[in-house]
GROMACS .gro file of C-alpha atoms in nm:
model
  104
    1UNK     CA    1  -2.805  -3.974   7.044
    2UNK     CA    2  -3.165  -4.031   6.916
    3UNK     CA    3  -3.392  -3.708   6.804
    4UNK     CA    4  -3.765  -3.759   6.934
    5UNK     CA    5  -3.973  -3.631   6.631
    6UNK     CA    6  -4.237  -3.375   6.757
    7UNK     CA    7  -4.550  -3.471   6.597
    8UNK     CA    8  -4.762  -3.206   6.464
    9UNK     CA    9  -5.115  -3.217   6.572
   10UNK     CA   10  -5.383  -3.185   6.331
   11UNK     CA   11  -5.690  -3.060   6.536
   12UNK     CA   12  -5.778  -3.067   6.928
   13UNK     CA   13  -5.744  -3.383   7.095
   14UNK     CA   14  -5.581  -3.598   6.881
   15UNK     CA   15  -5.406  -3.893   7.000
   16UNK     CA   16  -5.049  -3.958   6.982
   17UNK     CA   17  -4.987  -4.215   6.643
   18UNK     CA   18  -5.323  -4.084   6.533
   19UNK     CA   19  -5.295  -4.018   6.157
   20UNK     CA   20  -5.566  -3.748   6.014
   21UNK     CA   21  -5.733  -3.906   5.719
   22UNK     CA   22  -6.007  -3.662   5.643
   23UNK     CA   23  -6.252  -3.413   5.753
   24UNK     CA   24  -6.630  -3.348   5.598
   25UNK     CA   25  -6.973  -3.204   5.745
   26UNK     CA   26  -7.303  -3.390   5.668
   27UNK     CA   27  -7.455  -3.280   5.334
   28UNK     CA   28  -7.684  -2.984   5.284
   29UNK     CA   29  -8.006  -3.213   5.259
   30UNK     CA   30  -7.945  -3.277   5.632
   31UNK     CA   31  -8.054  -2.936   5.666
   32UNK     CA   32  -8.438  -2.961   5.583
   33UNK     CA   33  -8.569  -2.859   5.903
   34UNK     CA   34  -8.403  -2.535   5.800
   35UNK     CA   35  -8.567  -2.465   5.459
   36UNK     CA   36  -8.865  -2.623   5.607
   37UNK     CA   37  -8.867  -2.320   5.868
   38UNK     CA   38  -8.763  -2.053   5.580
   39UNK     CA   39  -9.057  -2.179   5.361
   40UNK     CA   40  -9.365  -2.214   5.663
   41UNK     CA   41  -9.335  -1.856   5.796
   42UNK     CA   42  -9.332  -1.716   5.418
   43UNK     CA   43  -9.611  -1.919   5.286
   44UNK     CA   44  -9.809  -1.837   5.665
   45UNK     CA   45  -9.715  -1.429   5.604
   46UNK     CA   46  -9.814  -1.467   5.187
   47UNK     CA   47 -10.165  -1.602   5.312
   48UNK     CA   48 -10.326  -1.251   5.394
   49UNK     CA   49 -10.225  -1.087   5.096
   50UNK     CA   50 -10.332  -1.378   4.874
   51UNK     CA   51 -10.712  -1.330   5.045
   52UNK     CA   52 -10.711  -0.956   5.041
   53UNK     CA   53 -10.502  -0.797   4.735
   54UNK     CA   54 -10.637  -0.461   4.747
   55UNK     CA   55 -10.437  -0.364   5.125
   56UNK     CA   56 -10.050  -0.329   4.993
   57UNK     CA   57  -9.955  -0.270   5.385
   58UNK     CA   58 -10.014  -0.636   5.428
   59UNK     CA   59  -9.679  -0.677   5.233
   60UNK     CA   60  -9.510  -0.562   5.534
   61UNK     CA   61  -9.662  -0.904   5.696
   62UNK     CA   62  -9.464  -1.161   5.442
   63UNK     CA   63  -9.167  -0.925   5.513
   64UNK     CA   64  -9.181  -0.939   5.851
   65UNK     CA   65  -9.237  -1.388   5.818
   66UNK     CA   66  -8.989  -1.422   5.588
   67UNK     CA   67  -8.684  -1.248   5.816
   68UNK     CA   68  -8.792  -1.402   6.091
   69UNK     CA   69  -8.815  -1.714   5.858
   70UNK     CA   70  -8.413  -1.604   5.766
   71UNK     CA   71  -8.329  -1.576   6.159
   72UNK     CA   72  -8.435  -1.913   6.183
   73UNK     CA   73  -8.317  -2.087   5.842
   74UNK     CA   74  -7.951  -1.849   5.968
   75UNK     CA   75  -7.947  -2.033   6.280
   76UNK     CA   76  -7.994  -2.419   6.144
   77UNK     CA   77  -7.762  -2.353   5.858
   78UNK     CA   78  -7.472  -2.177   6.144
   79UNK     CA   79  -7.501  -2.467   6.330
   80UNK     CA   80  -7.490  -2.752   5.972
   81UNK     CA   81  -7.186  -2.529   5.884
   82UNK     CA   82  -7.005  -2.530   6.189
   83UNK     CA   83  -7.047  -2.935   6.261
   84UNK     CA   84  -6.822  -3.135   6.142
   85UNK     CA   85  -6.657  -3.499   6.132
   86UNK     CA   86  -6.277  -3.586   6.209
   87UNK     CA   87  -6.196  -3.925   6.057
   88UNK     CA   88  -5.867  -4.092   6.165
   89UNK     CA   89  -5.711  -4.409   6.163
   90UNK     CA   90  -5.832  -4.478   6.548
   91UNK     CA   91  -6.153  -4.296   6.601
   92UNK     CA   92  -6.455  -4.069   6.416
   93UNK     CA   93  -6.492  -3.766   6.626
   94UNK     CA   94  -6.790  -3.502   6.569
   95UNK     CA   95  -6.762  -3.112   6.615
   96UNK     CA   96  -6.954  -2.910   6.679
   97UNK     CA   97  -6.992  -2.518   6.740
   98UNK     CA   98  -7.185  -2.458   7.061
   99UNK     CA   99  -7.303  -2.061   7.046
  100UNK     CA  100  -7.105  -1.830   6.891
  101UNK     CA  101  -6.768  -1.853   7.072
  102UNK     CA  102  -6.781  -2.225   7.198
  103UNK     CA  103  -6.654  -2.517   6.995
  104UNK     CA  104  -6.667  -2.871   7.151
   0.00000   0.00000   0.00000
């Protein structure tokens, strides 16, 4: 009488005889877009106070630029965080988060 081992699957999709070797994501410089769209709606909302220092309200502007600069730098680094790599011993297999509840 011969048991059959049940193999315990490591992620989604994996292959039978497919041994897990390691996960990672790409590194945080792969993310540049994302500073690069924290840093161009700050420096674009700064602009008006720089020229006219006397008007305090035009604070509220580089507020405003930088959280929307945050929604979008939020977004790019959501979507570096939730990408990542699956090495095994067969195949390299990338996921990735589509929306909030989707993961392909």
């Amino acid at each position: 009488m011969t048991k059959k081992a049940k193999s315990i699957k490591a992620f989604d999709g994996q292959r039978d005889g497919e041994e897990l070797l390691f996960v990672f994501r790409r590194h945080i410089i792969a993310m540049r877009k994302g500073f690069y769209l924290l840093l161009v709606p700050m420096t674009i909302g700064a602009l008006p106070y720089l020229i006219w220092q006397d008007n305090l309200n035009l604070l509220w502007v580089f507020l405003g630029s930088f959280v929307f600069g945050l929604v979008l730098f939020g977004y790019h680094f959501l979507m570096w965080f939730y990408t990542y790599y699956i090495v095994t011993n067969q195949r390299l297999r990338q996921t990735t988060q589509h929306g909030f509840l989707v993961r392909m």
